Amino acid sequence: MSDQFGGSGDPAYEAKVLMISVAARMAGMHPQTLRQYDRLGLVQPGRAAGGGRRYSVRDVVLLREVQRLSQDDGINLAGVKRIIGLERLLEQAQQRVARLEAELDAAYRRIAELEAIAPFPGSDMVPTNRISTALVVWRPRRNPDR
């Protein structure tokens, strides 16, 4: 969901500071609609000390998306709730993938550093300085109890 207010990396974007009347005006909705969406679980506002709802800019963007999906695309509110839930899961998965990719890049860099200082980069074998043609015969030990 794109918006004109800034990105999700901005702490102000997530701050639950907007009173319901302000959030409703920003979203172009009646405050009662916001209350209904809260009851349906479409948006989860914070609560002030006195119990009043507090919305973030992110919530306002979400409210606009709910309105667009329901009015412009004709999706019922249950469908909108499912779409929002799936978008949240997708966002979480994308964030996790980004973290894992960063960890993988760091691991590859560390491997490259270690290989650069090791005498035999990329080798899993113990290095030797001499070549041997010796043949080693292995015989299993016999069990004396037999």
Coordinates of N, CA, C and O in Angstrom, one line a residue:
M1 N 0.8 -1.2 0.0 CA 0.0 0.0 0.0 C 0.9 1.2 0.0 O 1.7 1.4 0.9
S2 N 0.7 2.1 -1.0 CA 1.6 3.3 -1.1 C 0.8 4.4 -0.5 O -0.4 4.4 -0.4
D3 N 1.5 5.4 0.0 CA 0.9 6.6 0.6 C 1.8 7.8 0.4 O 2.9 7.7 -0.1
Q4 N 1.2 8.9 0.7 CA 2.0 10.2 0.6 C 2.6 10.6 1.9 O 3.2 11.7 1.9
F5 N 2.5 9.9 2.9 CA 2.9 10.3 4.3 C 4.3 9.8 4.7 O 4.8 10.2 5.7
G6 N 5.0 9.0 3.9 CA 6.3 8.5 4.3 C 6.2 7.0 4.3 O 5.2 6.4 4.1
G7 N 7.3 6.4 4.7 CA 7.4 5.0 4.7 C 7.3 4.3 6.0 O 7.3 5.0 7.0
S8 N 7.2 3.0 6.0 CA 7.0 2.3 7.2 C 8.3 2.3 8.1 O 8.2 1.8 9.2
G9 N 9.4 2.7 7.5 CA 10.6 2.8 8.3 C 10.6 4.0 9.3 O 11.4 4.1 10.2
D10 N 9.7 4.9 9.1 CA 9.6 6.1 9.9 C 8.8 5.9 11.1 O 7.7 5.5 11.1
P11 N 9.4 6.1 12.3 CA 8.7 5.8 13.6 C 7.4 6.7 13.7 O 6.4 6.2 14.3
A12 N 7.4 7.9 13.1 CA 6.2 8.7 13.2 C 5.0 8.0 12.4 O 3.8 8.3 12.7
Y13 N 5.4 7.2 11.4 CA 4.4 6.5 10.6 C 3.6 5.5 11.4 O 2.4 5.3 11.2
E14 N 4.3 5.0 12.4 CA 3.6 3.9 13.2 C 3.0 4.4 14.5 O 2.3 3.7 15.2
A15 N 3.3 5.7 14.9 CA 2.9 6.2 16.2 C 1.4 6.4 16.2 O 0.8 7.0 15.3
K16 N 0.8 5.8 17.3 CA -0.7 5.9 17.4 C -1.1 7.2 18.2 O -1.2 7.1 19.4
V17 N -1.1 8.3 17.5 CA -1.4 9.6 18.1 C -2.6 10.3 17.6 O -3.0 11.3 18.2
L18 N -3.2 9.9 16.5 CA -4.3 10.6 15.9 C -5.6 10.2 16.6 O -6.0 9.0 16.7
M19 N -6.3 11.2 17.0 CA -7.7 11.0 17.5 C -8.6 10.5 16.4 O -8.3 10.7 15.2
I20 N -9.7 9.9 16.8 CA -10.5 9.3 15.8 C -11.1 10.3 14.8 O -11.2 10.0 13.6
S21 N -11.4 11.5 15.2 CA -11.9 12.5 14.3 C -10.9 12.9 13.3 O -11.2 13.1 12.1
V22 N -9.6 13.0 13.7 CA -8.6 13.4 12.8 C -8.3 12.3 11.8 O -8.2 12.5 10.6
A23 N -8.2 11.1 12.3 CA -8.0 9.9 11.4 C -9.1 9.8 10.4 O -8.9 9.5 9.2
A24 N -10.3 9.9 10.9 CA -11.5 9.8 10.0 C -11.4 10.9 8.9 O -11.7 10.6 7.7
R25 N -11.1 12.1 9.3 CA -11.0 13.2 8.3 C -9.9 12.9 7.3 O -10.1 13.0 6.0
M26 N -8.7 12.4 7.7 CA -7.6 12.1 6.9 C -8.0 10.9 5.9 O -7.5 10.9 4.8
A27 N -8.8 10.0 6.4 CA -9.2 8.8 5.6 C -10.4 9.1 4.7 O -10.7 8.3 3.9
G28 N -11.0 10.2 5.0 CA -12.2 10.6 4.2 C -13.4 9.7 4.6 O -14.3 9.4 3.8
M29 N -13.5 9.4 5.9 CA -14.6 8.6 6.4 C -15.3 9.2 7.6 O -14.7 10.1 8.2
H30 N -16.4 8.7 8.0 CA -17.1 9.1 9.2 C -16.5 8.3 10.4 O -16.1 7.2 10.2
P31 N -16.3 9.0 11.5 CA -15.8 8.3 12.7 C -16.5 7.0 13.0 O -15.8 6.0 13.5
Q32 N -17.8 6.9 12.8 CA -18.5 5.7 13.1 C -18.0 4.5 12.2 O -18.0 3.4 12.7
T33 N -17.6 4.8 11.0 CA -17.0 3.8 10.1 C -15.7 3.2 10.7 O -15.5 2.0 10.7
L34 N -14.9 4.1 11.3 CA -13.7 3.7 11.9 C -14.0 2.8 13.1 O -13.3 1.8 13.3
R35 N -15.0 3.1 13.9 CA -15.4 2.3 15.0 C -15.8 0.9 14.6 O -15.5 -0.1 15.1
Q36 N -16.6 0.9 13.5 CA -17.1 -0.4 12.9 C -15.9 -1.2 12.4 O -15.8 -2.4 12.7
Y37 N -15.0 -0.6 11.7 CA -13.8 -1.3 11.2 C -13.0 -1.9 12.4 O -12.4 -2.9 12.3
D38 N -12.9 -1.1 13.5 CA -12.2 -1.6 14.7 C -12.9 -2.9 15.2 O -12.3 -3.9 15.5
R39 N -14.2 -2.8 15.3 CA -15.0 -3.9 15.8 C -14.8 -5.2 14.9 O -14.8 -6.3 15.4
L40 N -14.7 -5.0 13.6 CA -14.6 -6.1 12.7 C -13.1 -6.6 12.6 O -12.8 -7.6 12.0
G41 N -12.2 -5.8 13.2 CA -10.8 -6.2 13.3 C -10.0 -5.9 12.0 O -9.0 -6.4 11.7
L42 N -10.6 -4.9 11.2 CA -9.9 -4.5 10.0 C -8.7 -3.6 10.3 O -7.8 -3.5 9.6
V43 N -8.8 -2.8 11.4 CA -7.8 -1.9 11.8 C -7.7 -2.0 13.4 O -8.8 -2.2 14.0
Q44 N -6.5 -1.9 13.9 CA -6.4 -2.0 15.4 C -5.8 -0.7 15.9 O -4.6 -0.6 16.0
P45 N -6.6 0.2 16.3 CA -6.1 1.4 16.9 C -5.6 1.2 18.3 O -5.9 0.2 18.9
G46 N -4.7 2.1 18.7 CA -4.2 2.1 20.1 C -5.3 2.7 20.9 O -6.3 3.2 20.4
R47 N -5.0 2.7 22.2 CA -6.0 3.3 23.2 C -5.3 4.4 24.0 O -4.2 4.1 24.5
A48 N -5.9 5.5 24.2 CA -5.4 6.5 25.1 C -5.7 6.1 26.5 O -6.5 5.2 26.8
A49 N -5.2 6.9 27.5 CA -5.4 6.5 28.9 C -6.9 6.5 29.2 O -7.3 5.7 30.0
G50 N -7.7 7.4 28.6 CA -9.1 7.5 28.9 C -9.9 6.5 28.1 O -11.1 6.4 28.2
G51 N -9.3 5.7 27.2 CA -10.0 4.7 26.5 C -10.3 5.0 25.0 O -10.8 4.2 24.3
G52 N -10.0 6.3 24.7 CA -10.3 6.7 23.3 C -9.3 6.1 22.3 O -8.2 5.8 22.6
R53 N -9.8 5.9 21.1 CA -9.0 5.3 20.1 C -8.0 6.2 19.6 O -8.2 7.4 19.4
R54 N -6.8 5.7 19.3 CA -5.7 6.5 18.7 C -5.2 5.7 17.5 O -4.9 4.6 17.5
Y55 N -5.0 6.5 16.4 CA -4.6 5.9 15.1 C -3.3 6.4 14.7 O -2.9 7.5 15.0
S56 N -2.6 5.6 13.8 CA -1.3 6.1 13.3 C -1.5 6.4 11.8 O -2.6 6.2 11.2
V57 N -0.5 7.0 11.2 CA -0.6 7.3 9.8 C -0.7 6.0 9.0 O -1.5 5.9 8.0
R58 N -0.1 5.0 9.5 CA -0.2 3.7 8.8 C -1.6 3.2 8.9 O -2.1 2.6 7.9
D59 N -2.3 3.4 10.0 CA -3.7 3.0 10.1 C -4.6 3.8 9.1 O -5.5 3.2 8.5
V60 N -4.3 5.1 8.9 CA -5.1 5.9 8.0 C -4.9 5.4 6.5 O -5.8 5.2 5.8
V61 N -3.6 5.0 6.2 CA -3.4 4.4 4.9 C -4.1 3.1 4.7 O -4.7 2.8 3.7
L62 N -4.2 2.3 5.8 CA -4.9 1.1 5.8 C -6.4 1.3 5.6 O -7.1 0.6 4.8
L63 N -6.9 2.3 6.3 CA -8.4 2.7 6.2 C -8.7 3.1 4.7 O -9.7 2.7 4.2
R64 N -7.8 3.8 4.1 CA -8.0 4.2 2.7 C -8.0 2.9 1.8 O -8.8 2.8 0.8
E65 N -7.1 2.0 2.1 CA -7.1 0.8 1.3 C -8.3 -0.1 1.5 O -8.9 -0.6 0.6
V66 N -8.8 -0.1 2.7 CA -10.1 -0.8 3.0 C -11.2 -0.2 2.2 O -12.0 -0.9 1.5
Q67 N -11.3 1.1 2.2 CA -12.3 1.8 1.4 C -12.2 1.5 -0.1 O -13.2 1.3 -0.8
R68 N -10.9 1.6 -0.6 CA -10.7 1.3 -2.0 C -11.2 -0.1 -2.4 O -11.9 -0.3 -3.4
L69 N -10.7 -1.1 -1.6 CA -11.1 -2.5 -1.9 C -12.6 -2.7 -1.8 O -13.1 -3.4 -2.7
S70 N -13.2 -2.1 -0.8 CA -14.7 -2.3 -0.7 C -15.5 -1.5 -1.7 O -16.4 -2.1 -2.3
Q71 N -15.2 -0.3 -1.9 CA -16.0 0.5 -2.8 C -15.6 0.4 -4.3 O -16.5 0.2 -5.1
D72 N -14.3 0.5 -4.5 CA -13.9 0.5 -5.9 C -13.9 -0.9 -6.5 O -14.2 -1.1 -7.7
D73 N -13.4 -1.9 -5.7 CA -13.3 -3.2 -6.2 C -14.4 -4.1 -5.9 O -14.5 -5.3 -6.3
G74 N -15.3 -3.6 -5.0 CA -16.5 -4.4 -4.7 C -16.3 -5.6 -3.8 O -17.1 -6.6 -3.8
I75 N -15.2 -5.6 -3.0 CA -14.9 -6.7 -2.1 C -15.6 -6.5 -0.8 O -15.6 -5.4 -0.2
N76 N -16.3 -7.6 -0.3 CA -16.9 -7.4 1.0 C -15.9 -7.3 2.1 O -14.7 -7.6 1.9
L77 N -16.4 -6.9 3.3 CA -15.4 -6.6 4.4 C -14.7 -7.9 4.9 O -13.5 -7.8 5.3
A78 N -15.4 -9.0 4.8 CA -14.7 -10.3 5.2 C -13.5 -10.6 4.2 O -12.4 -11.0 4.6
G79 N -13.7 -10.3 2.9 CA -12.7 -10.5 1.9 C -11.6 -9.5 2.1 O -10.4 -9.8 2.0
V80 N -11.9 -8.2 2.5 CA -10.9 -7.2 2.7 C -10.1 -7.6 3.9 O -8.8 -7.5 3.9
K81 N -10.7 -8.1 5.0 CA -10.0 -8.5 6.2 C -9.0 -9.7 5.8 O -7.8 -9.7 6.2
R82 N -9.4 -10.6 5.0 CA -8.5 -11.7 4.5 C -7.3 -11.1 3.7 O -6.2 -11.5 3.9
I83 N -7.6 -10.2 2.8 CA -6.6 -9.6 2.0 C -5.6 -8.9 2.9 O -4.3 -9.1 2.7
I84 N -6.0 -8.1 3.8 CA -5.2 -7.4 4.7 C -4.3 -8.4 5.5 O -3.1 -8.2 5.7
G85 N -4.9 -9.4 6.0 CA -4.1 -10.4 6.7 C -3.0 -11.1 5.9 O -1.9 -11.3 6.4
L86 N -3.4 -11.4 4.7 CA -2.4 -12.0 3.7 C -1.3 -11.0 3.4 O -0.1 -11.4 3.3
E87 N -1.6 -9.7 3.2 CA -0.6 -8.7 3.0 C 0.3 -8.6 4.2 O 1.5 -8.4 4.0
R88 N -0.2 -8.7 5.4 CA 0.7 -8.6 6.6 C 1.6 -9.8 6.6 O 2.8 -9.6 6.9
L89 N 1.1 -11.0 6.3 CA 1.9 -12.2 6.3 C 3.0 -12.0 5.2 O 4.2 -12.4 5.5
L90 N 2.7 -11.5 4.1 CA 3.6 -11.3 3.0 C 4.7 -10.3 3.4 O 5.9 -10.6 3.2
E91 N 4.3 -9.2 4.0 CA 5.3 -8.2 4.5 C 6.2 -8.8 5.5 O 7.4 -8.6 5.5
Q92 N 5.7 -9.6 6.4 CA 6.6 -10.3 7.4 C 7.5 -11.2 6.8 O 8.7 -11.3 7.1
A93 N 7.0 -12.0 5.8 CA 7.9 -13.0 5.1 C 9.0 -12.2 4.3 O 10.1 -12.7 4.3
Q94 N 8.6 -11.1 3.7 CA 9.6 -10.4 2.9 C 10.7 -9.8 3.9 O 11.9 -9.8 3.5
Q95 N 10.3 -9.3 5.1 CA 11.2 -8.8 6.0 C 12.2 -9.9 6.5 O 13.4 -9.7 6.7
R96 N 11.6 -11.1 6.7 CA 12.4 -12.2 7.2 C 13.4 -12.6 6.1 O 14.6 -12.9 6.4
V97 N 13.0 -12.7 4.9 CA 13.8 -13.0 3.8 C 15.0 -12.0 3.7 O 16.1 -12.4 3.5
A98 N 14.7 -10.7 3.8 CA 15.7 -9.7 3.7 C 16.7 -9.9 4.9 O 17.9 -9.8 4.6
R99 N 16.3 -10.2 6.1 CA 17.2 -10.5 7.2 C 18.0 -11.7 6.9 O 19.3 -11.7 7.2
L100 N 17.4 -12.7 6.4 CA 18.2 -14.0 6.1 C 19.2 -13.7 5.0 O 20.3 -14.3 5.1
E101 N 18.8 -13.0 4.0 CA 19.8 -12.7 2.9 C 21.0 -11.9 3.5 O 22.1 -12.1 3.1
A102 N 20.7 -10.9 4.4 CA 21.8 -10.2 5.0 C 22.7 -11.1 5.8 O 23.9 -10.9 5.7
E103 N 22.1 -12.0 6.5 CA 22.9 -12.9 7.3 C 23.8 -13.8 6.4 O 24.9 -14.1 6.7
L104 N 23.2 -14.3 5.3 CA 23.9 -15.1 4.3 C 25.0 -14.4 3.7 O 26.1 -14.9 3.6
D105 N 24.8 -13.1 3.3 CA 25.9 -12.3 2.7 C 27.0 -12.1 3.7 O 28.2 -12.2 3.4
A106 N 26.7 -11.9 5.0 CA 27.7 -11.8 6.1 C 28.5 -13.1 6.2 O 29.7 -13.1 6.4
A107 N 27.8 -14.2 6.2 CA 28.4 -15.5 6.3 C 29.4 -15.7 5.1 O 30.5 -16.2 5.3
Y108 N 28.9 -15.4 3.9 CA 29.8 -15.5 2.7 C 31.0 -14.6 2.8 O 32.1 -15.1 2.5
R109 N 30.8 -13.4 3.3 CA 32.0 -12.5 3.5 C 33.0 -13.1 4.5 O 34.2 -13.1 4.3
R110 N 32.5 -13.7 5.6 CA 33.3 -14.2 6.6 C 34.1 -15.5 6.1 O 35.3 -15.6 6.3
I111 N 33.4 -16.3 5.3 CA 34.1 -17.4 4.7 C 35.2 -16.9 3.8 O 36.3 -17.5 3.8
A112 N 34.9 -15.9 3.0 CA 36.0 -15.4 2.1 C 37.1 -14.8 2.9 O 38.3 -15.0 2.5
E113 N 36.9 -14.2 4.0 CA 38.0 -13.7 4.9 C 38.8 -14.8 5.4 O 40.0 -14.7 5.4
L114 N 38.1 -15.9 5.9 CA 38.9 -17.0 6.4 C 39.7 -17.7 5.4 O 40.8 -18.2 5.6
E115 N 39.1 -17.9 4.2 CA 39.8 -18.5 3.1 C 41.0 -17.7 2.6 O 42.0 -18.2 2.2
A116 N 40.9 -16.4 2.8 CA 42.1 -15.5 2.4 C 43.3 -15.7 3.3 O 44.4 -15.5 2.9
I117 N 43.0 -16.0 4.5 CA 44.1 -16.1 5.5 C 44.6 -17.6 5.7 O 45.6 -17.8 6.3
A118 N 43.8 -18.5 5.2 CA 44.2 -20.0 5.4 C 45.2 -20.3 4.4 O 45.2 -19.8 3.2
P119 N 46.2 -21.3 4.7 CA 47.2 -21.7 3.8 C 46.7 -22.4 2.6 O 47.3 -22.4 1.5
F120 N 45.6 -23.1 2.7 CA 45.0 -23.9 1.6 C 43.5 -23.5 1.4 O 42.7 -24.2 1.9
P121 N 43.2 -22.4 0.8 CA 41.8 -21.9 0.8 C 40.9 -22.9 0.0 O 41.4 -23.5 -1.0
G122 N 39.8 -23.1 0.6 CA 38.8 -24.0 0.0 C 39.1 -25.5 0.2 O 38.4 -26.3 -0.4
S123 N 40.1 -25.8 0.9 CA 40.4 -27.3 1.1 C 39.9 -27.7 2.4 O 40.2 -27.1 3.4
D124 N 39.3 -28.9 2.4 CA 38.8 -29.5 3.7 C 39.8 -30.5 4.2 O 39.6 -31.1 5.3
M125 N 40.9 -30.7 3.5 CA 41.9 -31.7 3.9 C 43.0 -31.1 4.7 O 43.3 -29.9 4.6
V126 N 43.6 -31.9 5.5 CA 44.8 -31.4 6.2 C 46.0 -31.3 5.3 O 46.3 -32.2 4.6
P127 N 46.6 -30.1 5.3 CA 47.7 -30.0 4.3 C 49.0 -30.7 4.8 O 49.3 -30.9 5.9
T128 N 49.7 -31.2 3.8 CA 51.0 -31.9 4.1 C 52.0 -31.3 3.1 O 51.7 -30.8 2.0
N129 N 53.3 -31.3 3.5 CA 54.3 -30.7 2.7 C 55.0 -31.7 1.9 O 55.9 -31.4 1.1
R130 N 54.8 -33.0 2.1 CA 55.5 -34.0 1.4 C 54.6 -34.9 0.7 O 53.5 -35.1 1.1
I131 N 55.0 -35.4 -0.4 CA 54.2 -36.4 -1.2 C 54.7 -37.8 -0.8 O 55.9 -38.1 -0.7
S132 N 53.8 -38.6 -0.5 CA 54.1 -40.0 -0.1 C 53.5 -41.0 -1.0 O 52.4 -40.8 -1.5
T133 N 54.2 -42.1 -1.2 CA 53.7 -43.2 -2.0 C 53.5 -44.4 -1.1 O 53.3 -45.5 -1.6
A134 N 53.5 -44.2 0.2 CA 53.3 -45.3 1.2 C 51.9 -45.8 1.0 O 50.9 -45.1 0.8
L135 N 51.8 -47.1 1.3 CA 50.5 -47.8 1.3 C 50.2 -48.2 2.7 O 51.1 -48.8 3.4
V136 N 49.1 -47.9 3.1 CA 48.7 -48.2 4.5 C 47.6 -49.3 4.4 O 46.6 -49.1 3.7
V137 N 47.8 -50.4 5.1 CA 46.9 -51.5 5.1 C 46.1 -51.4 6.5 O 46.7 -51.3 7.5
W138 N 44.9 -51.5 6.4 CA 44.1 -51.5 7.6 C 43.5 -52.8 7.8 O 42.9 -53.4 6.9
R139 N 43.6 -53.3 9.0 CA 43.0 -54.6 9.3 C 42.2 -54.4 10.5 O 42.6 -53.8 11.5
P140 N 40.9 -54.8 10.5 CA 40.1 -54.6 11.7 C 40.6 -55.5 12.8 O 41.1 -56.6 12.6
R141 N 40.4 -55.0 14.0 CA 40.8 -55.8 15.2 C 39.8 -56.9 15.4 O 38.6 -56.8 15.2
R142 N 40.4 -58.0 15.8 CA 39.5 -59.2 16.0 C 39.0 -59.1 17.4 O 39.8 -58.8 18.3
N143 N 37.8 -59.4 17.6 CA 37.2 -59.4 18.9 C 37.7 -60.6 19.7 O 37.4 -61.8 19.3
P144 N 38.4 -60.5 20.8 CA 39.0 -61.6 21.5 C 37.9 -62.5 22.2 O 38.1 -63.6 22.5
D145 N 36.7 -61.9 22.3 CA 35.6 -62.7 22.9 C 35.0 -63.7 22.0 O 34.3 -64.6 22.4
R146 N 35.3 -63.7 20.8 CA 34.8 -64.7 19.8 C 35.6 -65.9 19.7 O 36.7 -66.1 19.8

